[in-house]
Backbone atoms as SQL, in Angstrom:
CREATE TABLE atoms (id INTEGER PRIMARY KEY, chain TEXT, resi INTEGER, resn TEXT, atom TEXT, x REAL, y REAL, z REAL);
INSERT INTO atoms VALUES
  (1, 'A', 1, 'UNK', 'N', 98.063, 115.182, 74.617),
  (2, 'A', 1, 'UNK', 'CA', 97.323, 113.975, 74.314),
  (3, 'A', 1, 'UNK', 'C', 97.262, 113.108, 75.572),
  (4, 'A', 2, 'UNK', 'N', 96.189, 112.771, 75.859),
  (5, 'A', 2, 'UNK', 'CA', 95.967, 111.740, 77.413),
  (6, 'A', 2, 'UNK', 'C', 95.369, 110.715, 76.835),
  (7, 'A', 3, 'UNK', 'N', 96.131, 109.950, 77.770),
  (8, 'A', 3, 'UNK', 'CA', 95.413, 108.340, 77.486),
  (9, 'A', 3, 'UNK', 'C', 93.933, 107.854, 77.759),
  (10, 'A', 4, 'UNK', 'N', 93.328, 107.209, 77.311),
  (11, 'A', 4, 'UNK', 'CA', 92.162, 107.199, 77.115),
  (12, 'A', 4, 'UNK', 'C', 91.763, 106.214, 78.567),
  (13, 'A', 5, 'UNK', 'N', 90.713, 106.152, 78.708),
  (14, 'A', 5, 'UNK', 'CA', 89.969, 105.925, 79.987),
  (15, 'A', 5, 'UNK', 'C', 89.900, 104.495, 79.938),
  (16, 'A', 6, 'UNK', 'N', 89.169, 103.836, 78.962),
  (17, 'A', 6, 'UNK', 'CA', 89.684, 102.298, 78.174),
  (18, 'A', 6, 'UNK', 'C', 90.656, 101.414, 78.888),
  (19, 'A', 7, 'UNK', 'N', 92.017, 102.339, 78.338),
  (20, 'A', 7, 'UNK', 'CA', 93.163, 101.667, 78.273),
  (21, 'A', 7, 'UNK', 'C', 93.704, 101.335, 80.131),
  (22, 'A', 8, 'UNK', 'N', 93.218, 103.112, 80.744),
  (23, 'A', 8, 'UNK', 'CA', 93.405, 102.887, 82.401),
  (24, 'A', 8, 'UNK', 'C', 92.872, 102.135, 82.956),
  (25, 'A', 9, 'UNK', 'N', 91.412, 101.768, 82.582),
  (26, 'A', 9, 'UNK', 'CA', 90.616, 100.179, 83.265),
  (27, 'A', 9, 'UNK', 'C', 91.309, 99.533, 82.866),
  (28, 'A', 10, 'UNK', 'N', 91.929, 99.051, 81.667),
  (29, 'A', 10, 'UNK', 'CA', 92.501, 97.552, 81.227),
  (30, 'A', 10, 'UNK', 'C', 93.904, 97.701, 81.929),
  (31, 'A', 11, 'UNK', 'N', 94.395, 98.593, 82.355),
  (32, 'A', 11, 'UNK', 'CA', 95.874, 98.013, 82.991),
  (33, 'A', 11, 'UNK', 'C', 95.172, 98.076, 84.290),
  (34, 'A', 12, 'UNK', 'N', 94.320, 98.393, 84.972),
  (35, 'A', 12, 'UNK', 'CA', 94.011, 98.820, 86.222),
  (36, 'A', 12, 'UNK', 'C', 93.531, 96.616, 86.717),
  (37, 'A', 13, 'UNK', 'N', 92.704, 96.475, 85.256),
  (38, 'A', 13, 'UNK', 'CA', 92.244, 95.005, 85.606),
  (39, 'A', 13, 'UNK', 'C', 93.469, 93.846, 85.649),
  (40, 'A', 14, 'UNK', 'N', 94.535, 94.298, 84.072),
  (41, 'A', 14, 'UNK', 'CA', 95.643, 93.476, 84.636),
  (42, 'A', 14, 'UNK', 'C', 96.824, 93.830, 86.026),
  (43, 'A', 15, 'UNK', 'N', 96.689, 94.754, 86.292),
  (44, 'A', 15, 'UNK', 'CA', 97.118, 94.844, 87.907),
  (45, 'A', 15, 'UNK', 'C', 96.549, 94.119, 89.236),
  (46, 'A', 16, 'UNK', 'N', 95.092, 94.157, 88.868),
  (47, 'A', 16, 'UNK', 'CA', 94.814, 93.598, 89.739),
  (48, 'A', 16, 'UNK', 'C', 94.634, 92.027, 89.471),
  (49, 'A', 17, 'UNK', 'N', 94.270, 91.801, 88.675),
  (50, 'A', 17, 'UNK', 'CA', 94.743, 89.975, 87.416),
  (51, 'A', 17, 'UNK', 'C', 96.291, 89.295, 88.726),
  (52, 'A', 18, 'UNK', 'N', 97.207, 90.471, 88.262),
  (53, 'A', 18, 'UNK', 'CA', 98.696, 89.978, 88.959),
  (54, 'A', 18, 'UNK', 'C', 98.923, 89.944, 90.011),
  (55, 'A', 19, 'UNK', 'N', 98.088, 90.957, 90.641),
  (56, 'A', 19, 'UNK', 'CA', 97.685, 90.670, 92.262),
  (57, 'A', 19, 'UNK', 'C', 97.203, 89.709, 93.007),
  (58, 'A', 20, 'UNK', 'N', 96.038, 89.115, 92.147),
  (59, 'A', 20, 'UNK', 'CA', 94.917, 87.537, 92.457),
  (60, 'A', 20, 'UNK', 'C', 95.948, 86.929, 92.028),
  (61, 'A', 21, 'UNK', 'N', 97.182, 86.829, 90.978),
  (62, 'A', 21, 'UNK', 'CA', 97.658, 85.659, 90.995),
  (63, 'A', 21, 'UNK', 'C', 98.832, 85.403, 91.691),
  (64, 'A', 22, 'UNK', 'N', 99.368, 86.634, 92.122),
  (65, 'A', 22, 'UNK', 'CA', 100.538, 86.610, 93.026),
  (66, 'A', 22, 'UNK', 'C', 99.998, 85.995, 94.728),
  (67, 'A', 23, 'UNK', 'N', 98.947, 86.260, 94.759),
  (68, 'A', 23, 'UNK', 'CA', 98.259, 86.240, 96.015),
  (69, 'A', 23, 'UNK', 'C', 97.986, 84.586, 96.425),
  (70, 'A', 24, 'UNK', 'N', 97.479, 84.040, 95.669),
  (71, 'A', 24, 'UNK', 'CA', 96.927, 82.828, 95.115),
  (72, 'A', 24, 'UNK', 'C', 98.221, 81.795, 94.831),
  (73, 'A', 25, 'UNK', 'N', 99.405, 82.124, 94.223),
  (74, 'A', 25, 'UNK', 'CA', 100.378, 81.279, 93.693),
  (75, 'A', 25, 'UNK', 'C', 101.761, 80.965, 94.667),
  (76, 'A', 26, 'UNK', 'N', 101.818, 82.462, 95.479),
  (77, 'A', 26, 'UNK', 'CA', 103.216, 82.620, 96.374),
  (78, 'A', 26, 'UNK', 'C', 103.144, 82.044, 97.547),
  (79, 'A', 27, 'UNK', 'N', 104.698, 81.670, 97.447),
  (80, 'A', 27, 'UNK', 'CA', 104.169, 80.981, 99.396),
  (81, 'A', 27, 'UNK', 'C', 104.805, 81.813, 100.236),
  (82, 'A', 28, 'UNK', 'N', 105.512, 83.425, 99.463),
  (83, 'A', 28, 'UNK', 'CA', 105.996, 84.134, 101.316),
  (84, 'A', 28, 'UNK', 'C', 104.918, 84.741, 101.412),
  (85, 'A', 29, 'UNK', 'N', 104.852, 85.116, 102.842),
  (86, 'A', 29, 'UNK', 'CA', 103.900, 86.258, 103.098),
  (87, 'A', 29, 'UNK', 'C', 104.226, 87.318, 102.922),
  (88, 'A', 30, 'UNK', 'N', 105.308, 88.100, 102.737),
  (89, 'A', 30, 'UNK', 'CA', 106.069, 89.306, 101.922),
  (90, 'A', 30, 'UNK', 'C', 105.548, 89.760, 100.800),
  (91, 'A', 31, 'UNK', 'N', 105.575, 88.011, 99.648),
  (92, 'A', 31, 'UNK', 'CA', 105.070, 88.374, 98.762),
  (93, 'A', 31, 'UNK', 'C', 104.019, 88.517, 98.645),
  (94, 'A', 32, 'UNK', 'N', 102.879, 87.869, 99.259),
  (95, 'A', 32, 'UNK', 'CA', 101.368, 87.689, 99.524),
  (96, 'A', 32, 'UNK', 'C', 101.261, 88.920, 99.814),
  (97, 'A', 33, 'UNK', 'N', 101.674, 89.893, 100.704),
  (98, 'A', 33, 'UNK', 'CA', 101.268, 91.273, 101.347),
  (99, 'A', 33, 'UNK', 'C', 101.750, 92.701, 99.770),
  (100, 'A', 34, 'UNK', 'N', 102.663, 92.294, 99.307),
  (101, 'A', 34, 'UNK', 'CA', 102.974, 92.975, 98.326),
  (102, 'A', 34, 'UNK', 'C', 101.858, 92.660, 97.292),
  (103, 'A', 35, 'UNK', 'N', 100.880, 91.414, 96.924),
  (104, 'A', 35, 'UNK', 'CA', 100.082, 91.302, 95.999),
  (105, 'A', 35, 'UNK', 'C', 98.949, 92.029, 96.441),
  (106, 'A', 36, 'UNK', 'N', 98.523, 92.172, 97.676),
  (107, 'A', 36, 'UNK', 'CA', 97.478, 92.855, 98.146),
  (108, 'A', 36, 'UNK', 'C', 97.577, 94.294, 97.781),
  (109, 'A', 37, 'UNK', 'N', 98.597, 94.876, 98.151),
  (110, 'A', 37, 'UNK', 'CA', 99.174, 96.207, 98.039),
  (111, 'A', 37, 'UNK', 'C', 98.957, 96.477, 96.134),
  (112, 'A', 38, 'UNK', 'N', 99.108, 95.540, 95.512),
  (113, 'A', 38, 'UNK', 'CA', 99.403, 96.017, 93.803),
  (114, 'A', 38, 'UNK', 'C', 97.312, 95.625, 93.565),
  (115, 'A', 39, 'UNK', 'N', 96.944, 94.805, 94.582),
  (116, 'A', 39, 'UNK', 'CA', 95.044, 94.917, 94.021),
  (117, 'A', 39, 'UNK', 'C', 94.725, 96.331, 94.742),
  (118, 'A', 40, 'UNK', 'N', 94.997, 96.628, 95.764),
  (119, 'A', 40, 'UNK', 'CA', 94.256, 98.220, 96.369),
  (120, 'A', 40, 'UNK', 'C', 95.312, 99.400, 94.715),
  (121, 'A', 41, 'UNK', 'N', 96.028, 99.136, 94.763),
  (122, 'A', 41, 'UNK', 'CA', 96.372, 100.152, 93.942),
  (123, 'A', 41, 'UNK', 'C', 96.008, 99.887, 92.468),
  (124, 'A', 42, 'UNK', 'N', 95.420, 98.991, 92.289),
  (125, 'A', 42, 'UNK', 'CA', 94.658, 98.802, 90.956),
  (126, 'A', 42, 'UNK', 'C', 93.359, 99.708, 91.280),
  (127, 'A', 43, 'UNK', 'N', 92.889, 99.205, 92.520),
  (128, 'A', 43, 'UNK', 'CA', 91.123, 99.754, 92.560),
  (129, 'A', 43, 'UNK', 'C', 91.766, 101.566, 92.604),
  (130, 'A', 44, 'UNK', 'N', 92.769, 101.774, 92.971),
  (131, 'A', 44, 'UNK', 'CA', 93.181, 103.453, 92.882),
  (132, 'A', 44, 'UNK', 'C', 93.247, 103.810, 91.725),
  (133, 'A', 45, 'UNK', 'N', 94.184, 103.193, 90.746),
  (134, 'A', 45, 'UNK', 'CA', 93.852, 103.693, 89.688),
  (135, 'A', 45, 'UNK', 'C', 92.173, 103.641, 88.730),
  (136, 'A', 46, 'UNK', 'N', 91.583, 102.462, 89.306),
  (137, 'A', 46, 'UNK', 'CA', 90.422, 102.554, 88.418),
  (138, 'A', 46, 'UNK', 'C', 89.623, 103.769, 89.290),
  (139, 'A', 47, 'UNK', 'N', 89.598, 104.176, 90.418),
  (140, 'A', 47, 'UNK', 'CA', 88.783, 105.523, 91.172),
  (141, 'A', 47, 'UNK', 'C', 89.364, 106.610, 90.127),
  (142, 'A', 48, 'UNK', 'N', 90.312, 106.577, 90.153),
  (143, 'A', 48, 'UNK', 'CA', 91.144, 108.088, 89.233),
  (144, 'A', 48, 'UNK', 'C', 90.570, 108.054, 87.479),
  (145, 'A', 49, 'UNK', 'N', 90.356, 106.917, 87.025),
  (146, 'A', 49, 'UNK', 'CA', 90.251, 106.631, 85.388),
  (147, 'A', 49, 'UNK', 'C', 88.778, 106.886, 85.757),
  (148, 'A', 50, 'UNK', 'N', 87.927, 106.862, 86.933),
  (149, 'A', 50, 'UNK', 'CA', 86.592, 106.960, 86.723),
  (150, 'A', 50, 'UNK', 'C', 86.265, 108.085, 86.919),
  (151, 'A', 51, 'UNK', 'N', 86.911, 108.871, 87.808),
  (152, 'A', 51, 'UNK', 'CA', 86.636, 110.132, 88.231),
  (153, 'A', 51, 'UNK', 'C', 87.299, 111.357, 87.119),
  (154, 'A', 52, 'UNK', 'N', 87.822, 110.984, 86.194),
  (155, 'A', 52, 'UNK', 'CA', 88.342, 111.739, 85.390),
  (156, 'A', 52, 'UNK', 'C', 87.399, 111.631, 83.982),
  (157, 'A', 53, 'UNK', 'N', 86.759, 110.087, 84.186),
  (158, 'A', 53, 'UNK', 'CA', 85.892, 109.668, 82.936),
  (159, 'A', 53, 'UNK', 'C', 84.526, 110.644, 83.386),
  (160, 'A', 54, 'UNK', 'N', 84.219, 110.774, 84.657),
  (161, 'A', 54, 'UNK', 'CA', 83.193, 111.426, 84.471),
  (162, 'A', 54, 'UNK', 'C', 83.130, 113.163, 84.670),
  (163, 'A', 55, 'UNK', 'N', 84.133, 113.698, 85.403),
  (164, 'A', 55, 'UNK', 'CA', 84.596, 115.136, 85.097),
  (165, 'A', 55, 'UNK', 'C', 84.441, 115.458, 83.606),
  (166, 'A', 56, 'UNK', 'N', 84.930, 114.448, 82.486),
  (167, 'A', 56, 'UNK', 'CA', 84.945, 115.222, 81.058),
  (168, 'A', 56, 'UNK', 'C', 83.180, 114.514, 80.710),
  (169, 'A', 57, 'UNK', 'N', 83.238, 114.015, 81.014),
  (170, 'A', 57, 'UNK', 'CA', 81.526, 113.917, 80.421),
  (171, 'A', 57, 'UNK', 'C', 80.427, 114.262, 81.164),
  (172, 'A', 58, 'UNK', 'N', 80.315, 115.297, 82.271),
  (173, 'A', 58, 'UNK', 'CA', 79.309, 115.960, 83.098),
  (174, 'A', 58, 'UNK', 'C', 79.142, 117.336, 82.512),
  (175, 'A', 59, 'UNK', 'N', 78.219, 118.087, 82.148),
  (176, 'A', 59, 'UNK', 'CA', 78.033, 119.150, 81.812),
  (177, 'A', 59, 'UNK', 'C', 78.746, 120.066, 82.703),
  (178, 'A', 60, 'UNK', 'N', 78.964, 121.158, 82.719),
  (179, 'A', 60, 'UNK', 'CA', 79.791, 122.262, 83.668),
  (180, 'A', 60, 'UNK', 'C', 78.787, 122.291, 84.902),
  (181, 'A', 61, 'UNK', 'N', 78.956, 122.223, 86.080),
  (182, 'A', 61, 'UNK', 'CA', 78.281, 122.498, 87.544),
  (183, 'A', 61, 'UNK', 'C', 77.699, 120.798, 87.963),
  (184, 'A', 62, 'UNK', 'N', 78.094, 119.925, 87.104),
  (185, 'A', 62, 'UNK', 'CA', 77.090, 118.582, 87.332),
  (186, 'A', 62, 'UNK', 'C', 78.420, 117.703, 88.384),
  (187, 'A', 63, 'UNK', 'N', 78.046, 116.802, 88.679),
  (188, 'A', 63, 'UNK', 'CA', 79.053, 116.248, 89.280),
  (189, 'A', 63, 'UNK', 'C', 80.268, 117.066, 90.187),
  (190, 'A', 64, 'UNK', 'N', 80.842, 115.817, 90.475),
  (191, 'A', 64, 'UNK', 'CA', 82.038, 116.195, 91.277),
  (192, 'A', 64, 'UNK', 'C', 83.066, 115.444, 91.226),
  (193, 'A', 65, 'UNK', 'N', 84.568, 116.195, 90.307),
  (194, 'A', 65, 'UNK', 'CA', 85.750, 115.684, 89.602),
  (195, 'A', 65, 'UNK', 'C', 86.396, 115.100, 90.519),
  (196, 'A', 66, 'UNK', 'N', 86.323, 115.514, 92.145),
  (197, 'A', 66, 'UNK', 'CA', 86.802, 115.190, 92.791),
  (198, 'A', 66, 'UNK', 'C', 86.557, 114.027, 93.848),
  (199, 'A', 67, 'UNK', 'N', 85.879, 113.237, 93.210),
  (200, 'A', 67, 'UNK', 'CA', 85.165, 112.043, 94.089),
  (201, 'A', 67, 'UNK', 'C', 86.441, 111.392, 94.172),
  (202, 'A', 68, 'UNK', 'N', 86.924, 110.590, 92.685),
  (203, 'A', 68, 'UNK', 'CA', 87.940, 110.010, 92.381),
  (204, 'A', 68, 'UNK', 'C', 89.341, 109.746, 93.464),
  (205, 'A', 69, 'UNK', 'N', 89.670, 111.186, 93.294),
  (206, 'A', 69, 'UNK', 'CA', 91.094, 111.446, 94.184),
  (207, 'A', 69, 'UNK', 'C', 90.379, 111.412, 95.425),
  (208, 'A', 70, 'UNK', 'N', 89.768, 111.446, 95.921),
  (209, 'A', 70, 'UNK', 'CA', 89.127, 111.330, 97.558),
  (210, 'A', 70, 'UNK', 'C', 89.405, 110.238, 97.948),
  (211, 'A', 71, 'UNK', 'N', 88.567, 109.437, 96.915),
  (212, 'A', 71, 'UNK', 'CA', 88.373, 107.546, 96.985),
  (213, 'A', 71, 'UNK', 'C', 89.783, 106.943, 96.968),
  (214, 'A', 72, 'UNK', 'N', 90.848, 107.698, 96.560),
  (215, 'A', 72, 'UNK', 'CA', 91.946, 107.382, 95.664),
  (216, 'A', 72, 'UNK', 'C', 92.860, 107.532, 97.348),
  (217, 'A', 73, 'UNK', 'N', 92.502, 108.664, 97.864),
  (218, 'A', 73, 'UNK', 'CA', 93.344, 108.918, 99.410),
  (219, 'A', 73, 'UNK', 'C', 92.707, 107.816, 100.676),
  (220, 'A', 74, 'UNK', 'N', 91.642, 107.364, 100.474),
  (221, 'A', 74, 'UNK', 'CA', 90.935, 106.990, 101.407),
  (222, 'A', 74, 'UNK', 'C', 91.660, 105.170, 101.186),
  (223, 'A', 75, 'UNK', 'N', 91.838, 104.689, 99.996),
  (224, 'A', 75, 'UNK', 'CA', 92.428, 103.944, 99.728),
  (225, 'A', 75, 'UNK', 'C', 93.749, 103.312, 100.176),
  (226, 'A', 76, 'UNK', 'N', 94.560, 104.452, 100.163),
  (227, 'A', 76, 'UNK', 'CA', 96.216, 104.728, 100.028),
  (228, 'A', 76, 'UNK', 'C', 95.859, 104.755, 101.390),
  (229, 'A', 77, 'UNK', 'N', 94.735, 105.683, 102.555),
  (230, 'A', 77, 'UNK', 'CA', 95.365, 105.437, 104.416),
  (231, 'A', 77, 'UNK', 'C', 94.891, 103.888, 104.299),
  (232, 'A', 78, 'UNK', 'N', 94.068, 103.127, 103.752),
  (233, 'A', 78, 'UNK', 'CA', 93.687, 101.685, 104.252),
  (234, 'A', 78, 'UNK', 'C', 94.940, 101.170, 104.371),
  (235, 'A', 79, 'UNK', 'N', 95.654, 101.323, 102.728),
  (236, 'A', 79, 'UNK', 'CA', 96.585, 100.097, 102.488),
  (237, 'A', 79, 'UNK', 'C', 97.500, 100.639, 103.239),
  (238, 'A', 80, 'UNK', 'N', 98.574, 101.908, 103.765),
  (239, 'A', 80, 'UNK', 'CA', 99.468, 101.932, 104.607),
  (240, 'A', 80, 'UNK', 'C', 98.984, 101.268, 106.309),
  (241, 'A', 81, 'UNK', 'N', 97.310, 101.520, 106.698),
  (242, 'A', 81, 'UNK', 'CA', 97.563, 100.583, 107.753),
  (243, 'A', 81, 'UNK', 'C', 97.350, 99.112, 107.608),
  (244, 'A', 82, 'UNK', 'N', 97.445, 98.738, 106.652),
  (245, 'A', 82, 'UNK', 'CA', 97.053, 97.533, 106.384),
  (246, 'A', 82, 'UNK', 'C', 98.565, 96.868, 106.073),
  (247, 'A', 83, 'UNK', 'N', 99.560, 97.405, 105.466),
  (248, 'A', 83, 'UNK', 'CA', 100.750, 97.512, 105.544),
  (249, 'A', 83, 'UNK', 'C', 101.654, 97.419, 106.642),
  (250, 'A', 84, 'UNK', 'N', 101.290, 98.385, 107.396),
  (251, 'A', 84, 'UNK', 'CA', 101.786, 98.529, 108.913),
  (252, 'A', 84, 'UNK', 'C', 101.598, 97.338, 110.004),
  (253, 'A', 85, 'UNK', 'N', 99.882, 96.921, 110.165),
  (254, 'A', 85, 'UNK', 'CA', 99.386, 95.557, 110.315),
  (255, 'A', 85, 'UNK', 'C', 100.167, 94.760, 110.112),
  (256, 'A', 86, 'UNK', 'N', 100.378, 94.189, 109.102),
  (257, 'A', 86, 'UNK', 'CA', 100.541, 93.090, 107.968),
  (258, 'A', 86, 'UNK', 'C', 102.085, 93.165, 108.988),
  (259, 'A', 87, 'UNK', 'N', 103.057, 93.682, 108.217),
  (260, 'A', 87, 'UNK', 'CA', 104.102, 93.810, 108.247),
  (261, 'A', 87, 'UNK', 'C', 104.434, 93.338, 110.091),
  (262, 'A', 88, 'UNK', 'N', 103.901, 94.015, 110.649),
  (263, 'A', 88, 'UNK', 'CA', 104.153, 93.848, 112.354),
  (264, 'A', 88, 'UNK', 'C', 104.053, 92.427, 112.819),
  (265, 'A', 89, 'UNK', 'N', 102.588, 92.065, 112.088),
  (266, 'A', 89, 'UNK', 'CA', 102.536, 90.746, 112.222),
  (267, 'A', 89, 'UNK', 'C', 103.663, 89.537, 111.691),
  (268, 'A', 90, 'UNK', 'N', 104.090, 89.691, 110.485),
  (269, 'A', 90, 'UNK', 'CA', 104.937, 89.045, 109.854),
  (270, 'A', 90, 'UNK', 'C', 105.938, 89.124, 110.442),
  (271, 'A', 91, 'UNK', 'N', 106.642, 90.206, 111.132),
  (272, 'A', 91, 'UNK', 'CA', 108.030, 90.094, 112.167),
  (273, 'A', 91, 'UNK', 'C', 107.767, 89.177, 113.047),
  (274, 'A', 92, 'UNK', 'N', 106.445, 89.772, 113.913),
  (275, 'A', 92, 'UNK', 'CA', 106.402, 88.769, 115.474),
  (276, 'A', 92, 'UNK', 'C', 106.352, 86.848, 114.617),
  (277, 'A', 93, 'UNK', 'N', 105.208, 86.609, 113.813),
  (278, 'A', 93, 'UNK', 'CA', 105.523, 85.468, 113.286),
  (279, 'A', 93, 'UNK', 'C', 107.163, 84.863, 112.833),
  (280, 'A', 94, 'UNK', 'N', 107.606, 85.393, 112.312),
  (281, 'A', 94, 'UNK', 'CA', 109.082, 85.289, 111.880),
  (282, 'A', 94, 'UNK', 'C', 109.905, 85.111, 113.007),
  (283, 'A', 95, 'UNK', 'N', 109.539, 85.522, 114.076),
  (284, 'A', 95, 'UNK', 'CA', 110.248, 85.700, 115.462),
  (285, 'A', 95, 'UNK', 'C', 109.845, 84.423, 115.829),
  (286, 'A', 96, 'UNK', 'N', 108.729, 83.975, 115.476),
  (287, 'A', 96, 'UNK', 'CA', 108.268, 82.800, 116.195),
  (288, 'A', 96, 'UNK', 'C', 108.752, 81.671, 115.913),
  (289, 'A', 97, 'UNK', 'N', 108.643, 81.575, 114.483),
  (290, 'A', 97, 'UNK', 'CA', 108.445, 80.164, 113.882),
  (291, 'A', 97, 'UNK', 'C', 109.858, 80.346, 112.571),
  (292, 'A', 98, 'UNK', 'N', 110.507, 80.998, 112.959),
  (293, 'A', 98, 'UNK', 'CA', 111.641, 81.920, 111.875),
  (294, 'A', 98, 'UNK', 'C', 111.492, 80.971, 110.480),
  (295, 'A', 99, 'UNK', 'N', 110.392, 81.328, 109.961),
  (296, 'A', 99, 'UNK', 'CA', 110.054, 80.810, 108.518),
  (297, 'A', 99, 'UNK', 'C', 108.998, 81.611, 108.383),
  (298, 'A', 100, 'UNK', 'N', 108.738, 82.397, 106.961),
  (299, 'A', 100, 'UNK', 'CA', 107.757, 82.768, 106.012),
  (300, 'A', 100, 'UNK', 'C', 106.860, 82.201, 105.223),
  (301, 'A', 101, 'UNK', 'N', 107.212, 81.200, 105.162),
  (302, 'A', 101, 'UNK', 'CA', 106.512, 79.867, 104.369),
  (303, 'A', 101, 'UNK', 'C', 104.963, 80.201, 104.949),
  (304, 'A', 102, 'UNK', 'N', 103.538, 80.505, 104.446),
  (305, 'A', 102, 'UNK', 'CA', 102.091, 80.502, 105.196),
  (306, 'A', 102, 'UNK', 'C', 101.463, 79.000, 105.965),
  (307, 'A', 103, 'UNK', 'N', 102.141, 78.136, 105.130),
  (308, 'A', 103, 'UNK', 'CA', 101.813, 76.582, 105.520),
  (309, 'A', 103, 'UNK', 'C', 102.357, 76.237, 107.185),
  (310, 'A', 104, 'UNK', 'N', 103.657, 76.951, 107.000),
  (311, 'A', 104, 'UNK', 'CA', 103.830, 76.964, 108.361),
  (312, 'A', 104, 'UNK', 'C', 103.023, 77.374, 110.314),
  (313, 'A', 105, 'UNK', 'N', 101.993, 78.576, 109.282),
  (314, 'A', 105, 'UNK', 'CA', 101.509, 78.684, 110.467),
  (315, 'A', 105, 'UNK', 'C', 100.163, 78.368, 110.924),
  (316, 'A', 106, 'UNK', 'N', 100.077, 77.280, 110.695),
  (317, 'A', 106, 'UNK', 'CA', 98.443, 76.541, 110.763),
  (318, 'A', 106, 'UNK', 'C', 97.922, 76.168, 111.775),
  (319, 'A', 107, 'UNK', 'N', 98.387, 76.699, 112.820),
  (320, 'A', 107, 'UNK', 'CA', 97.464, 76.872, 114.245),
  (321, 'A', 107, 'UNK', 'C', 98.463, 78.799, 114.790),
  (322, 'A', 108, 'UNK', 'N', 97.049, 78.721, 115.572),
  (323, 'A', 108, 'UNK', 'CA', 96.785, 80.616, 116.064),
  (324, 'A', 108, 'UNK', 'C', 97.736, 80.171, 117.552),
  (325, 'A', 109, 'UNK', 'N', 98.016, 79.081, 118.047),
  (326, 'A', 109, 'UNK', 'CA', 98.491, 78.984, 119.463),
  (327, 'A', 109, 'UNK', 'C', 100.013, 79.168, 118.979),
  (328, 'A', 110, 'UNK', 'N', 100.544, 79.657, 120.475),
  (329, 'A', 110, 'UNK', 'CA', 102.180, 80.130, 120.558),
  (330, 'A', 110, 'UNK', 'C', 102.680, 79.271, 120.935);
């Protein structure tokens, strides 16, 4: 028995719901970078709930099951360099101004 396609958009939307609000509400940038990370992996799961929604409803030879998981990898290299980014930056800042707080860093000069 597999879960229905429905139910994977609706957790896929409240994932990303908790993401906009983690993003929007937090003041580390840790946490801010971790909310980003839980919206790309929402849009992963909705590539996978779509690409599986349309594998069972394409006649045999129509489509391609495998769009999904493609979209789904192409995703996952963004967010690890976006991760990698993120993260590098947040040390050298931390080095700088040794606070996480975002309010803190409201000018680009050193």
């Amino acid at each position: 028995m597999s879960v229905p396609t429905d139910h994977l958009l609706a957790l896929a939307a409240v994932l990303f719901a908790l993401g906009v609000l983690g993003f929007l509400v937090r003041k580390n940038v840790i946490i801010v970078l971790c909310s980003i990370e839980l919206m790309l992996n929402a849009a992963n799961l909705s590539f996978l709930a779509a690409s599986r929604h349309w594998s069972q409803s394409t006649l045999a030879g129509q489509g391609d099951p495998s769009a999904g998981p493609i979209f789904a990898i192409f995703v996952i290299l963004v967010a690890a360099a976006e991760a990698a980014v993120g993260l590098a930056l947040v040390i050298a800042l931390f080095r700088h101004r040794e606070s996480l707080n975002p309010d803190a860093f409201t000018s680009l000069k050193w």
